[in-house]
GROMACS .gro file of C-alpha atoms in nm:
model
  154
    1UNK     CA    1  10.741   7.466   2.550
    2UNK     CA    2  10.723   7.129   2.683
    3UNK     CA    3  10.420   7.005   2.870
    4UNK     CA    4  10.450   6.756   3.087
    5UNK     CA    5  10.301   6.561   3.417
    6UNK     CA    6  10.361   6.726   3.727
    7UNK     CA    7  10.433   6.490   4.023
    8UNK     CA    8  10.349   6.560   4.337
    9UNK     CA    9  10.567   6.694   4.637
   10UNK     CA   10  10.569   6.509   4.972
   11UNK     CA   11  10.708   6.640   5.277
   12UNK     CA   12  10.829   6.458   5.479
   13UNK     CA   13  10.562   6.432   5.794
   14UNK     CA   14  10.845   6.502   6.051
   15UNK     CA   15  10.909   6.821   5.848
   16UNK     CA   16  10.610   6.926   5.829
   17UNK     CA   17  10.494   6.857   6.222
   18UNK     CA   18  10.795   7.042   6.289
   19UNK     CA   19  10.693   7.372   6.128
   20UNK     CA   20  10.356   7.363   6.222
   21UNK     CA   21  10.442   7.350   6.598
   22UNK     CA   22  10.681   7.637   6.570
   23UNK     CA   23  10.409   7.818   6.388
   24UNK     CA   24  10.191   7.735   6.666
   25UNK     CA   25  10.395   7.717   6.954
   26UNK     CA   26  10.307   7.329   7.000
   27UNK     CA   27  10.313   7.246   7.303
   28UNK     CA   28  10.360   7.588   7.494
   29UNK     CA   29  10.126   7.761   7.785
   30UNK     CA   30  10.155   8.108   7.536
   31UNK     CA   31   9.948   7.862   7.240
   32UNK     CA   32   9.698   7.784   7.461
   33UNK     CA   33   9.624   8.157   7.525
   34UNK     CA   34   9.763   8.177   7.891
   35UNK     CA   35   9.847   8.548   8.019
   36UNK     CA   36  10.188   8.382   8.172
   37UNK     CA   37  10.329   8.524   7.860
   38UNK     CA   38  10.331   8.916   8.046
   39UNK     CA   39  10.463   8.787   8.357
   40UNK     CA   40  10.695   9.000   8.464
   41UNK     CA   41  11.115   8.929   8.381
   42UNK     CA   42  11.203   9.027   8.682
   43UNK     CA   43  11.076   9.001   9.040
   44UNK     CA   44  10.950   9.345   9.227
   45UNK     CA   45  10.817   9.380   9.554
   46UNK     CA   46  10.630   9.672   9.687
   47UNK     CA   47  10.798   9.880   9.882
   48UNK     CA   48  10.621  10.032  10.181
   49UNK     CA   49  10.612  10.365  10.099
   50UNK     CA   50  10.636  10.536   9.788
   51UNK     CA   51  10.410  10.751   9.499
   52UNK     CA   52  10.265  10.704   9.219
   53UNK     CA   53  10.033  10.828   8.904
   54UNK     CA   54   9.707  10.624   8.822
   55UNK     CA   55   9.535  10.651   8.535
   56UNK     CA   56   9.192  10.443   8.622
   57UNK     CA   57   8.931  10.400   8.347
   58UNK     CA   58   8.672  10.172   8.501
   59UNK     CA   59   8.294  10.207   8.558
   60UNK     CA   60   8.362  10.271   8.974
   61UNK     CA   61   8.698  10.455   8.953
   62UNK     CA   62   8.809  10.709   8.611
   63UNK     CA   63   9.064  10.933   8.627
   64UNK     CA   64   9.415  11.066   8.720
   65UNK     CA   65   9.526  11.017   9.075
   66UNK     CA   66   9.835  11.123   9.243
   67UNK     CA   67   9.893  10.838   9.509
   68UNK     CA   68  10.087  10.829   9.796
   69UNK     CA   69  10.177  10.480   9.950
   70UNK     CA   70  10.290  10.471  10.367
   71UNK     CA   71  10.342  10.158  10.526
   72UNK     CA   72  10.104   9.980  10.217
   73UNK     CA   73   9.811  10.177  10.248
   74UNK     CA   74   9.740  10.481  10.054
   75UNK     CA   75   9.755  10.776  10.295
   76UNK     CA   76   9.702  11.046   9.979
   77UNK     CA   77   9.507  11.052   9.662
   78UNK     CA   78   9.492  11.374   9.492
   79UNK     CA   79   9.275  11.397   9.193
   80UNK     CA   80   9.453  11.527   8.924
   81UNK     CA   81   9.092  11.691   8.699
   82UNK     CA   82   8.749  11.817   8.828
   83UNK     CA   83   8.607  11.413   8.780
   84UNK     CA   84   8.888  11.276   8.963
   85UNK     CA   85   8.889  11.521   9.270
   86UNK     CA   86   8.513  11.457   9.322
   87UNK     CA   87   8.577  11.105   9.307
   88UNK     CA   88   8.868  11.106   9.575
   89UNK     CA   89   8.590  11.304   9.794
   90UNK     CA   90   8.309  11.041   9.726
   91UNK     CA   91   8.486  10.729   9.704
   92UNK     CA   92   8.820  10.788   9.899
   93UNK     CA   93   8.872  10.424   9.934
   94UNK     CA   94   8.833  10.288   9.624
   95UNK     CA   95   9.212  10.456   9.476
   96UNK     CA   96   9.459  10.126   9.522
   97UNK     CA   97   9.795  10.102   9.634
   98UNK     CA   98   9.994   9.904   9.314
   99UNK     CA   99   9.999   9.588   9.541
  100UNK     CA  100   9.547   9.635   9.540
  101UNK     CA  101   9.589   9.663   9.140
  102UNK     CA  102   9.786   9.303   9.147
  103UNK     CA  103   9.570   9.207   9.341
  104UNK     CA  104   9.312   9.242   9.120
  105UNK     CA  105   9.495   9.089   8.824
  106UNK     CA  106   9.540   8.752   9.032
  107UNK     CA  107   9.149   8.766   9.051
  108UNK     CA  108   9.064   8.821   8.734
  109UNK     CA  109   9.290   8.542   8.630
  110UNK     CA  110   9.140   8.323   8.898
  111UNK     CA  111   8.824   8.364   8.751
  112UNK     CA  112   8.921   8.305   8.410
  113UNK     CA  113   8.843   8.689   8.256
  114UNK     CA  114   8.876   8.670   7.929
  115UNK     CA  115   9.181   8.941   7.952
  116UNK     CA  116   9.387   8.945   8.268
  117UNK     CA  117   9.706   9.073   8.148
  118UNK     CA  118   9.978   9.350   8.247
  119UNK     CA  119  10.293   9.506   8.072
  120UNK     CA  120  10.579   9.554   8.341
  121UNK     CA  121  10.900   9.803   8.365
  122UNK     CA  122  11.257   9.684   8.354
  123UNK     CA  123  11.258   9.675   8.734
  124UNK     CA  124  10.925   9.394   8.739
  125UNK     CA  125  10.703   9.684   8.852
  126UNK     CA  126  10.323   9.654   8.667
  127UNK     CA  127  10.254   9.989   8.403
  128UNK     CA  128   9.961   9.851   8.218
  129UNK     CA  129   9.715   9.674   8.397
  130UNK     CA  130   9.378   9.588   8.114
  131UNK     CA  131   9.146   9.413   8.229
  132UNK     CA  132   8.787   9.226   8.087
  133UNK     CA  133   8.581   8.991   8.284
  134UNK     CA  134   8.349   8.901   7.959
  135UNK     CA  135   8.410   9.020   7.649
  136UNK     CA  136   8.065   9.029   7.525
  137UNK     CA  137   7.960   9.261   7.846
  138UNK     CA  138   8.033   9.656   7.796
  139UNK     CA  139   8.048   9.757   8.183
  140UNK     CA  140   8.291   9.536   8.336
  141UNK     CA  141   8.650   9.647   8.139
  142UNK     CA  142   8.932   9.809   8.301
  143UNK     CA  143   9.272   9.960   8.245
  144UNK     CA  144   9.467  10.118   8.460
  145UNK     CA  145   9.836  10.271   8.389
  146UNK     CA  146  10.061  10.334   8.673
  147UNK     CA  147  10.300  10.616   8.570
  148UNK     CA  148  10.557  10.849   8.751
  149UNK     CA  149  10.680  10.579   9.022
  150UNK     CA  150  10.887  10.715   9.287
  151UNK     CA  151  10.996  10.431   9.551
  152UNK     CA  152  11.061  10.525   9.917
  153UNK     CA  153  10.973  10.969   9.860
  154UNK     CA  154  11.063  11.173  10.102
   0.00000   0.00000   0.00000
């Protein structure tokens, strides 16, 4: 067995910087922990009418609501369990159209909450919408999930 000095291994800096930034994503808005990365691939605009499922877990609104969308304003919200249904007769305005619940994504990212972010369909249409002004508060998170879509029902 033959000992022997090791030299060192240099790499070349250009190398090196190189790697690092793809590591990192040097340079990109996704590095410097922007939601732009969720935006959606395609563009979607709400339609006038149409229907929807909400899931809503938030301190004001929690539950399943069927929605019902006419010229932009929700006409119908039918809770779907006993919370839900008392909630549609105590707070009947508070259950958004989908174009309320963007709405509220642009303002929390306006304001800089510390999660802001939404997962879209194929079509550009939100799904996911989570939600946290300050992470270090417990009363101010919010996810809703938009489910059974049905543009334009009849």
């Amino acid at each position: 067995m033959a000992t022997g000095r090791s030299r060192p291994r240099y790499v070349p800096t250009v190398v090196l910087v190189g790697v690092l930034c793809a590591a990192t994503a040097c340079g990109s808005s996704a590095a410097s922990g922007s939601v732009e990365a969720n935006e959606p691939k395609t563009t979607w605009e709400e339609p006038a009418s149409y229907a929807y499922t909400l899931t809503s877990t938030t301190q004001v609104l929690a539950g399943t609501f069927r929605v019902k969308v006419r010229d932009g304003r929700v006409t119908e919200a039918v809770g779907v369990d006993a919370d839900s249904r008392r909630q549609v007769r105590e707070l009947p305005g508070e259950v958004p159209t989908i174009g309320g619940l963007l709405r509220r994504l642009e303002k929390a990212r306006s304001e800089d909450a510390d999660t802001a972010e939404a997962d879209y369909a194929a079509d550009g249409r939100p799904v996911r919408i989570p939600l946290d002004w300050d992470k270090n508060a417990i009363d101010d998170e919010a996810l809703y999930v938009i489910s059974s879509y049905e543009p334009n029902p009849g």
